[in-house]
PDB file of C-alpha atoms in Angstrom:
ATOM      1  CA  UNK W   1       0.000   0.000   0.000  1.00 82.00           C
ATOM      2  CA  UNK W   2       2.047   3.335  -1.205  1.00 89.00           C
ATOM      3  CA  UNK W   3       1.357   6.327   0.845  1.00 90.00           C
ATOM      4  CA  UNK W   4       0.809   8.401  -2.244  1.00 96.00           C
ATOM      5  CA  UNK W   5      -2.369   7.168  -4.103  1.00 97.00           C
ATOM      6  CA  UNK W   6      -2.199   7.273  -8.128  1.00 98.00           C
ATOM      7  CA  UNK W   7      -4.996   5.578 -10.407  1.00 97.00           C
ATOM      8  CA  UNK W   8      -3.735   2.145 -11.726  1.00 97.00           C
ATOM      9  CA  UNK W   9      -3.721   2.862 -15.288  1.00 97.00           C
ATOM     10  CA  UNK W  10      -4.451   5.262 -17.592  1.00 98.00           C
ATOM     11  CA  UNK W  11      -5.076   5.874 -21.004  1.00 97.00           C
ATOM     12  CA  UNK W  12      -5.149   8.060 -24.590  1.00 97.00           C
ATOM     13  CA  UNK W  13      -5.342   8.293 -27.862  1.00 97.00           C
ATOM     14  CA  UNK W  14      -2.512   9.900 -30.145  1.00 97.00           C
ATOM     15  CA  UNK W  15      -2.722  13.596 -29.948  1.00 97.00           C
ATOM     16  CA  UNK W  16      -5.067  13.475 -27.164  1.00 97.00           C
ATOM     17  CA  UNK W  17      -4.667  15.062 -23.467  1.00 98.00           C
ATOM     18  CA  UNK W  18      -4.187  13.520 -20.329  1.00 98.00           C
ATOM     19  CA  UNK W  19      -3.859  13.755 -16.661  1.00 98.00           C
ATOM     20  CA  UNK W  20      -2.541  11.345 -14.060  1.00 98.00           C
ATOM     21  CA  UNK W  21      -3.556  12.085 -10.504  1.00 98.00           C
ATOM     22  CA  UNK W  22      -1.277  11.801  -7.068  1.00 98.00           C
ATOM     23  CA  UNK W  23      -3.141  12.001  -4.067  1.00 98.00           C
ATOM     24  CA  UNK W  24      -1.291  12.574  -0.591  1.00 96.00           C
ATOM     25  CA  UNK W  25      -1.654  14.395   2.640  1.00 95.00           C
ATOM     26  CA  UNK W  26      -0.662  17.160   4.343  1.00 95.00           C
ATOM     27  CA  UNK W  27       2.584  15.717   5.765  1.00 93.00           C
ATOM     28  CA  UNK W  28       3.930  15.077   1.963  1.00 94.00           C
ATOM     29  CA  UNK W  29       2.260  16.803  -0.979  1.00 96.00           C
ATOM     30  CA  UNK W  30       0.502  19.366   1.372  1.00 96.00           C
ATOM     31  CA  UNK W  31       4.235  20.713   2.521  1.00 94.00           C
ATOM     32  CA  UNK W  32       6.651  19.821   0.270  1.00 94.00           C
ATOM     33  CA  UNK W  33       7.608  19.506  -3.526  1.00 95.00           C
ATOM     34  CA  UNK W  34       5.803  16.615  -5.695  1.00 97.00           C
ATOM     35  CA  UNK W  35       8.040  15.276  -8.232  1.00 97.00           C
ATOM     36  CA  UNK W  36       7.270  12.961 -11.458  1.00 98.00           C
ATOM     37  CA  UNK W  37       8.975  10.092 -12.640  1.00 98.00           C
ATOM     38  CA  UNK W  38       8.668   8.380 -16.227  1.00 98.00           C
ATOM     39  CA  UNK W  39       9.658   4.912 -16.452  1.00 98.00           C
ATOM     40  CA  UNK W  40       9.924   3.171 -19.602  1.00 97.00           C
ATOM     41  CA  UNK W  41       9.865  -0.416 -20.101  1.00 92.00           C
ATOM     42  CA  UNK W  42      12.528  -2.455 -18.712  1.00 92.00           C
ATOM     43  CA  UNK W  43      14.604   1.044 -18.013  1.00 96.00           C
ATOM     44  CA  UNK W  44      15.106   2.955 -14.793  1.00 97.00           C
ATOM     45  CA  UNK W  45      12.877   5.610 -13.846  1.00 97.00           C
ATOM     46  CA  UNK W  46      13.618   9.223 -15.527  1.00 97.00           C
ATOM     47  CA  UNK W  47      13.169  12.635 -13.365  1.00 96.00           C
ATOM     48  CA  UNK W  48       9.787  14.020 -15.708  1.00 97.00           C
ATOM     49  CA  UNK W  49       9.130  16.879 -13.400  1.00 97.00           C
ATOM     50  CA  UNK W  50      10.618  18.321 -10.007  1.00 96.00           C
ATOM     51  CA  UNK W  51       9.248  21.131  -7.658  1.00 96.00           C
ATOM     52  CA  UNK W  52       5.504  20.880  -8.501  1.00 97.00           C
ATOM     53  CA  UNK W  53       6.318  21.850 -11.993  1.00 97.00           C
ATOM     54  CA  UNK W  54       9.861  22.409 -13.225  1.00 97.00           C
ATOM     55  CA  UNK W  55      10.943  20.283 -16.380  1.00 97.00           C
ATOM     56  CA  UNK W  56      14.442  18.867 -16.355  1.00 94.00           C
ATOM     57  CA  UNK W  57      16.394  20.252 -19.454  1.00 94.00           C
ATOM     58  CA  UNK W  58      15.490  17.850 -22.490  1.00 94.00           C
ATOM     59  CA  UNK W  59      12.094  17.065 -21.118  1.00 96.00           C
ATOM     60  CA  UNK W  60       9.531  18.419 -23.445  1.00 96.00           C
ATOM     61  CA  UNK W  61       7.018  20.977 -22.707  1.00 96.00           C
ATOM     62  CA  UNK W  62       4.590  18.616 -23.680  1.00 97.00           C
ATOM     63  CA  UNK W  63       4.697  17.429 -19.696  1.00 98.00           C
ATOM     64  CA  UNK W  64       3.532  19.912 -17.179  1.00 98.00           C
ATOM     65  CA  UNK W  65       3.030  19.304 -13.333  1.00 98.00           C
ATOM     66  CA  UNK W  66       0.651  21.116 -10.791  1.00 97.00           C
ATOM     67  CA  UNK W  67      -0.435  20.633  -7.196  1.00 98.00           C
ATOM     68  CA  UNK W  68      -3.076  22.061  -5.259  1.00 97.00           C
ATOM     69  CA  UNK W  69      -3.353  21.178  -1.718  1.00 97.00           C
ATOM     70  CA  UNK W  70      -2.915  17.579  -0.960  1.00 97.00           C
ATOM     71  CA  UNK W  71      -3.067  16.907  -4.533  1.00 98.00           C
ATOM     72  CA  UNK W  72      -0.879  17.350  -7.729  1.00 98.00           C
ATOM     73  CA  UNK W  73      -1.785  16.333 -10.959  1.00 98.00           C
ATOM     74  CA  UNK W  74       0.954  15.557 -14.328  1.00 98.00           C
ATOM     75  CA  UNK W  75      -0.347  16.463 -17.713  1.00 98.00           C
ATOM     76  CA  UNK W  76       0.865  15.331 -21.163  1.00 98.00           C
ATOM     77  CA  UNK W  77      -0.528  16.814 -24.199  1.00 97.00           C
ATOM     78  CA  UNK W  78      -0.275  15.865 -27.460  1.00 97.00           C
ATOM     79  CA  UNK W  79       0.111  12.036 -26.806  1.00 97.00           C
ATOM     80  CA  UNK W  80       2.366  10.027 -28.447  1.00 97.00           C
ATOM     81  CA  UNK W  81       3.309   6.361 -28.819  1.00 96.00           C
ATOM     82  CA  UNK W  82       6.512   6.702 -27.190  1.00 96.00           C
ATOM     83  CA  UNK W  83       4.519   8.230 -24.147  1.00 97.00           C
ATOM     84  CA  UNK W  84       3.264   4.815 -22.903  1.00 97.00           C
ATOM     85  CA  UNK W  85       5.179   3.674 -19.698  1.00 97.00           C
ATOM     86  CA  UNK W  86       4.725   4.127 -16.462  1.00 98.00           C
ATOM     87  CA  UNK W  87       4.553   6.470 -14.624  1.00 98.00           C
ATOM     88  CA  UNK W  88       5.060   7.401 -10.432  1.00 98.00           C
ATOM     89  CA  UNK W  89       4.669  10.618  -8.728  1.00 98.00           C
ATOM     90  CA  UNK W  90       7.061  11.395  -4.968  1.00 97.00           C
ATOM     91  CA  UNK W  91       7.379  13.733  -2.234  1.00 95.00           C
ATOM     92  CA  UNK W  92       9.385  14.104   0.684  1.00 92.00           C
ATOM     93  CA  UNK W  93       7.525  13.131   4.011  1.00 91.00           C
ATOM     94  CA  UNK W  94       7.859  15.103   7.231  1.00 89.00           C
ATOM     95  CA  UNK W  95       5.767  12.113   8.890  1.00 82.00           C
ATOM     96  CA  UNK W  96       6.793   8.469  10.352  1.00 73.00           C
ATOM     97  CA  UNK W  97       6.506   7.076   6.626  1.00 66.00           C
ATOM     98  CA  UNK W  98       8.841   9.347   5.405  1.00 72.00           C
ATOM     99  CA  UNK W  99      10.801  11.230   4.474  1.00 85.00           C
ATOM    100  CA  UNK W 100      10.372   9.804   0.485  1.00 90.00           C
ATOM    101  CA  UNK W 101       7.390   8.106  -0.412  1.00 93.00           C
ATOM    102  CA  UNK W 102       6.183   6.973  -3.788  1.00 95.00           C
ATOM    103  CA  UNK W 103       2.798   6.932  -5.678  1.00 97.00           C
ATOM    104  CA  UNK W 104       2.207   3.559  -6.765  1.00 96.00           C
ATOM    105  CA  UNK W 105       2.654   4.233 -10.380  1.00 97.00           C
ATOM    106  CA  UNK W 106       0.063   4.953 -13.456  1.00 98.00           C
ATOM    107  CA  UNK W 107       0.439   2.640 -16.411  1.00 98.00           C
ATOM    108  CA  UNK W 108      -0.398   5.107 -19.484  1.00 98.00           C
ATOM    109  CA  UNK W 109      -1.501   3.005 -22.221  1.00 97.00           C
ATOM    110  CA  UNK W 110      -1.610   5.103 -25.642  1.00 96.00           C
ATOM    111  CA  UNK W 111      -4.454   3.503 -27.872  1.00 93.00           C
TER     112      UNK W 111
ATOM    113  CA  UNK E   1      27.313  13.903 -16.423  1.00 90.00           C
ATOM    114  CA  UNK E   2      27.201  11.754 -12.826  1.00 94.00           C
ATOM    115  CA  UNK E   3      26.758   8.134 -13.759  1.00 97.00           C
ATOM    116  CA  UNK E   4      25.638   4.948 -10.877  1.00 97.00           C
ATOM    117  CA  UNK E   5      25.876   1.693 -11.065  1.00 98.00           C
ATOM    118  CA  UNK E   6      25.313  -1.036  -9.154  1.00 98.00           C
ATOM    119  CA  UNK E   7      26.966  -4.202  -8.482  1.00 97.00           C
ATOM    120  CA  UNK E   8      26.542  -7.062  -6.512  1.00 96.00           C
ATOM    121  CA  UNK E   9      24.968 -11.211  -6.272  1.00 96.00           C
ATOM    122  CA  UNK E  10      22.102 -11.294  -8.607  1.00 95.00           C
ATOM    123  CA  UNK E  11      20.950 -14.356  -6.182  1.00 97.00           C
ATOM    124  CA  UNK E  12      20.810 -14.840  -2.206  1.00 98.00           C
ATOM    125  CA  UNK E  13      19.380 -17.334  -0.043  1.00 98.00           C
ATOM    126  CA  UNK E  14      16.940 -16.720   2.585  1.00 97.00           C
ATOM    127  CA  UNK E  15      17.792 -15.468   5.807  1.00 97.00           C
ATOM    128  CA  UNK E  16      21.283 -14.585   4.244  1.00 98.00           C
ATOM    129  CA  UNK E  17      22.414 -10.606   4.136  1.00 98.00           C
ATOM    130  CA  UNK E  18      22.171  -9.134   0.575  1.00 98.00           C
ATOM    131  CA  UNK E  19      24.834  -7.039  -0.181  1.00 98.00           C
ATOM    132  CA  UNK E  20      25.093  -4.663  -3.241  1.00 98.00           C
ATOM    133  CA  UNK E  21      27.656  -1.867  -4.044  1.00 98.00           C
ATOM    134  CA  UNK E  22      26.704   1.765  -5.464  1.00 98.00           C
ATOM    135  CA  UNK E  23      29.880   3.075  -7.727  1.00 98.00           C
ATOM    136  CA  UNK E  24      29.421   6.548  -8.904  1.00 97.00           C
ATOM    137  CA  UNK E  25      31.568   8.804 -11.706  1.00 96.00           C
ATOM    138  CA  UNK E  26      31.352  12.177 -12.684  1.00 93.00           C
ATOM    139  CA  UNK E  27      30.604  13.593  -8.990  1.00 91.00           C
ATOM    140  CA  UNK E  28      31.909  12.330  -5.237  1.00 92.00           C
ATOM    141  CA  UNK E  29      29.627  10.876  -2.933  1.00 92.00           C
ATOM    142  CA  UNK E  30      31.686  13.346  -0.258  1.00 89.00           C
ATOM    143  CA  UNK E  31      30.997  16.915  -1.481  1.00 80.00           C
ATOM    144  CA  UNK E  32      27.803  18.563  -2.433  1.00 78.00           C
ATOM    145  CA  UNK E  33      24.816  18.216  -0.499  1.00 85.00           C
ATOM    146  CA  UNK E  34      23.415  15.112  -1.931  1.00 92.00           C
ATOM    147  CA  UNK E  35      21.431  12.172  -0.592  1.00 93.00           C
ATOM    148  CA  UNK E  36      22.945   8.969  -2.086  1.00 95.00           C
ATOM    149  CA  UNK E  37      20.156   6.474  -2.087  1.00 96.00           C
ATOM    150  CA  UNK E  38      18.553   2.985  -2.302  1.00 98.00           C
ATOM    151  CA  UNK E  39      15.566   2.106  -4.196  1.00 97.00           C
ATOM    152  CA  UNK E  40      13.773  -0.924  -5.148  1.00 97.00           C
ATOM    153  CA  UNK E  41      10.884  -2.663  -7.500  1.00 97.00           C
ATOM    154  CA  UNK E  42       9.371  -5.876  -6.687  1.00 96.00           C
ATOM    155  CA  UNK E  43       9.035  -7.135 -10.807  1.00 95.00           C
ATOM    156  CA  UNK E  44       5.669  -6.202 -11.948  1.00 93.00           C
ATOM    157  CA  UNK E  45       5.397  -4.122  -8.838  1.00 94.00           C
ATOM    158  CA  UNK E  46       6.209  -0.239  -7.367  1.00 95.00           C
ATOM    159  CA  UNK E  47       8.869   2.059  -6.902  1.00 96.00           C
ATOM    160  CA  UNK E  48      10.094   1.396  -2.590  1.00 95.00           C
ATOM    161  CA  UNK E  49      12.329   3.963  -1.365  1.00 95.00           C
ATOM    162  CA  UNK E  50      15.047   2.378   1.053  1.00 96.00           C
ATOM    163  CA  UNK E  51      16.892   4.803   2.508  1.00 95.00           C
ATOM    164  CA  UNK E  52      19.921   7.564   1.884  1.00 94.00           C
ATOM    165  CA  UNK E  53      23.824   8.325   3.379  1.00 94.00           C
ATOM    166  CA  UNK E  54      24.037  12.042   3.235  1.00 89.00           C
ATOM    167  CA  UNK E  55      26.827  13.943   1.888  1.00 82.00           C
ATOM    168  CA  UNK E  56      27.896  14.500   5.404  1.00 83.00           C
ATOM    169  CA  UNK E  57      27.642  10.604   6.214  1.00 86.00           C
ATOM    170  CA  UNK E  58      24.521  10.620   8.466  1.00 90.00           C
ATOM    171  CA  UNK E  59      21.307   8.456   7.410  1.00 93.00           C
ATOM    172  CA  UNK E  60      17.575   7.202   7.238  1.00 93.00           C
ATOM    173  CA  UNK E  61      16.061   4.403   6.656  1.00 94.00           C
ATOM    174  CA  UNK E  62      12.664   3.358   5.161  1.00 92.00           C
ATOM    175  CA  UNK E  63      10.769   2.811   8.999  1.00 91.00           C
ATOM    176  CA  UNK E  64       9.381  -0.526   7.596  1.00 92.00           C
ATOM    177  CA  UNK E  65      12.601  -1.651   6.439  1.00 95.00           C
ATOM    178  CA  UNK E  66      14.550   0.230   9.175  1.00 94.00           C
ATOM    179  CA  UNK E  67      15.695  -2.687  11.238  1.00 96.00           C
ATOM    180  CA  UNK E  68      17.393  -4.800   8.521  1.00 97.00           C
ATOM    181  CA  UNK E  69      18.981  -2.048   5.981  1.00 98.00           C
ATOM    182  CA  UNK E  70      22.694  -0.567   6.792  1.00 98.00           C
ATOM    183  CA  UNK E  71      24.058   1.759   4.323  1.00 97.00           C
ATOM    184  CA  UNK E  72      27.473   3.307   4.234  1.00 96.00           C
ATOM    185  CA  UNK E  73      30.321   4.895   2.246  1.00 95.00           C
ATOM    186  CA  UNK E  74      33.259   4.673   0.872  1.00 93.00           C
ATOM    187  CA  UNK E  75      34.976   7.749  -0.039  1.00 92.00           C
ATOM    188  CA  UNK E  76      38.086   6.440  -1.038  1.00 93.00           C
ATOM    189  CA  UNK E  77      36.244   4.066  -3.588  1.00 95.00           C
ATOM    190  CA  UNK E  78      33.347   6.729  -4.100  1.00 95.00           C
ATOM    191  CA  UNK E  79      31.095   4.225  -3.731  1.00 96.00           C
ATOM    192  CA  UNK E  80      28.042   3.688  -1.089  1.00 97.00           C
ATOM    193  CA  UNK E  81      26.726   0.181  -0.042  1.00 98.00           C
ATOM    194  CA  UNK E  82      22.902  -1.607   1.269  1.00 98.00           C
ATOM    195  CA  UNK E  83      22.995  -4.537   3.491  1.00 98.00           C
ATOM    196  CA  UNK E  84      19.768  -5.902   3.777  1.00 98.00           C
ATOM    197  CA  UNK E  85      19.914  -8.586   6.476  1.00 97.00           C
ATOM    198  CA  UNK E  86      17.481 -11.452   6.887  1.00 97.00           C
ATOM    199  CA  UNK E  87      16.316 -11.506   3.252  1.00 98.00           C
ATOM    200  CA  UNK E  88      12.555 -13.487   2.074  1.00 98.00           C
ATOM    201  CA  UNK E  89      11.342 -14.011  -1.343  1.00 97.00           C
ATOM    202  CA  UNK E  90       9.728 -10.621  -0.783  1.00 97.00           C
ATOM    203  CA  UNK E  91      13.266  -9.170  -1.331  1.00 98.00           C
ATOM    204  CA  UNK E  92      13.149 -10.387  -4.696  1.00 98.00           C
ATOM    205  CA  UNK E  93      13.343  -7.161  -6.477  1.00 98.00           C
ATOM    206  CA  UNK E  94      15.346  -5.303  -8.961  1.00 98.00           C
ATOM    207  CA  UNK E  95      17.406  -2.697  -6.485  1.00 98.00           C
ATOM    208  CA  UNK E  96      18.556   0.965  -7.554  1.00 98.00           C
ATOM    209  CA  UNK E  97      21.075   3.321  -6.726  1.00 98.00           C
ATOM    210  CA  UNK E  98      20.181   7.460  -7.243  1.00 97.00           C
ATOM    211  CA  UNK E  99      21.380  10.735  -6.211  1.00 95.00           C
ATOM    212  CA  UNK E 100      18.610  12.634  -5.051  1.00 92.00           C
ATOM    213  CA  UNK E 101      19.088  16.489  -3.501  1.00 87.00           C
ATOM    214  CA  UNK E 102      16.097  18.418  -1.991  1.00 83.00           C
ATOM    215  CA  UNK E 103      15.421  20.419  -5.415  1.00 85.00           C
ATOM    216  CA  UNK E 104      15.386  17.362  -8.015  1.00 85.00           C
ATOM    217  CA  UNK E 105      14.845  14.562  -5.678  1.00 89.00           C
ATOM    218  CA  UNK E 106      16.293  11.588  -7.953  1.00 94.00           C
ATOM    219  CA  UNK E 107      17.704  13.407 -10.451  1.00 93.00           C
ATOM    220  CA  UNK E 108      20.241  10.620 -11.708  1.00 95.00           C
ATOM    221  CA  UNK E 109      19.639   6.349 -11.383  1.00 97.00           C
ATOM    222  CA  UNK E 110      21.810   3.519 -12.127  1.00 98.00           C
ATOM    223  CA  UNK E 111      20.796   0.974 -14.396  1.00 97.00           C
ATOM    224  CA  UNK E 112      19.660  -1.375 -11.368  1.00 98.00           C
ATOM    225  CA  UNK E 113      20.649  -4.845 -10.265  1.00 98.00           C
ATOM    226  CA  UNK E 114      17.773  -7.710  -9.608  1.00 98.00           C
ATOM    227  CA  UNK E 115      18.344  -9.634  -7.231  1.00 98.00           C
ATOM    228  CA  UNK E 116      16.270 -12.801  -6.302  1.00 98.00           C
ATOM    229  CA  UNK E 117      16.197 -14.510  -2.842  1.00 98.00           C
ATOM    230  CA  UNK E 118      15.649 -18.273  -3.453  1.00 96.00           C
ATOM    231  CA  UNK E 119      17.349 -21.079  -2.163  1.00 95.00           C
TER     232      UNK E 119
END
């Protein structure tokens, strides 16, 4: 059970728009930094987005992060094929389950 | 460009102490104030954090893994080092070593190492 709650899977046609959800609490997201990790098959997990909503150089603009509360969301636009992996939002933790915790990961499926 | 990689037995028996080595290029696990860390993923499963040796040599541990996981440093070697003690099958896992600092979190991974507990 991973402190940070993300939907199971996800999905999207080319070109489309679409969100993947990270739901915490106020001793992670609600005081710290939510950051996004892409993980392609059978690869190691690649920093997507840091501080809420800072891209690493090379990552396109295509993926944007927000958070609001004890929530934070990561966007991709304009979908493609290469997009599908998964994907696992983290926070540092000021509580007893801390301090990093993990979603546990959103398997994007492109259609 | 920092590069990790890990190294170590891809198999250990139960109860046994796996043992896996972190050796980093391109940066020193001494300077800088970076938190050189363990992760792991059961196969099929989530990310786990494990736990971090900071810069200045202190640490923490995962609290559910905190009484079996020791991790150090060598600075002469610039590597770091997990010991996970009394390993079960739910060790099987592929393990990875990251940098992480409190602006990027993980901002660089090694390739990662699976290990399996089995007998």
């Amino acid at each position: 059970q991973s402190v940070l709650t993300q939907p199971p899977s996800a999905s999207g046609t080319p070109g489309q728009r679409v969100t993947i959800s990270c739901s915490g609490s106020s001793s992670n997201i609600g005081s710290n930094y939510v950051y996004w990790y892409q993980q392609l098959p059978g690869t190691a997990p690649k920093l997507l987005i840091y501080r809420n909503n800072q891209r690493p150089s090379g990552v396109p603009d295509r993926f944007s992060g927000s958070k609001s509360g004890t929530s934070a969301s990561l966007a991709i636009s304009g979908l493609r094929s290469e997009d599908e992996a998964d994907y696992y939002c983290a926070a540092w933790d000021d509580s007893l389950s801390g301090p990093v915790v993990f979603g546990g990961g959103t398997k994007l499926t492109v259609l | 460009q920092v590069q990790l990689q890990e190294s170590g037995p891809g198999l250990v028996k139960p109860s046994e102490t796996l043992s896996l080595t972190c050796t980093v290029s391109g940066g020193s696990v001494s300077s800088g104030s970076y938190y050189w860390s363990w992760i792991r993923q059961p196969p099929g499963k989530g990310l786990e954090w494990i736990g971090y040796i900071y810069y200045s040599g202190s640490t923490n541990y995962n609290p559910s893994l905190k009484s079996r996981v020791t991790i150090s440093v060598d600075t002469s070697k610039n590597q770091f080092s997990l010991k996970l003690s009394s390993v079960t099958a739910a060790d099987t896992a592929v393990y990875y070593c990251a940098r992480a600092d409190t602006a990027t979190l993980f901002d660089y991974w090694g390739q990662g190492t699976l290990v399996t507990v089995s007998s």
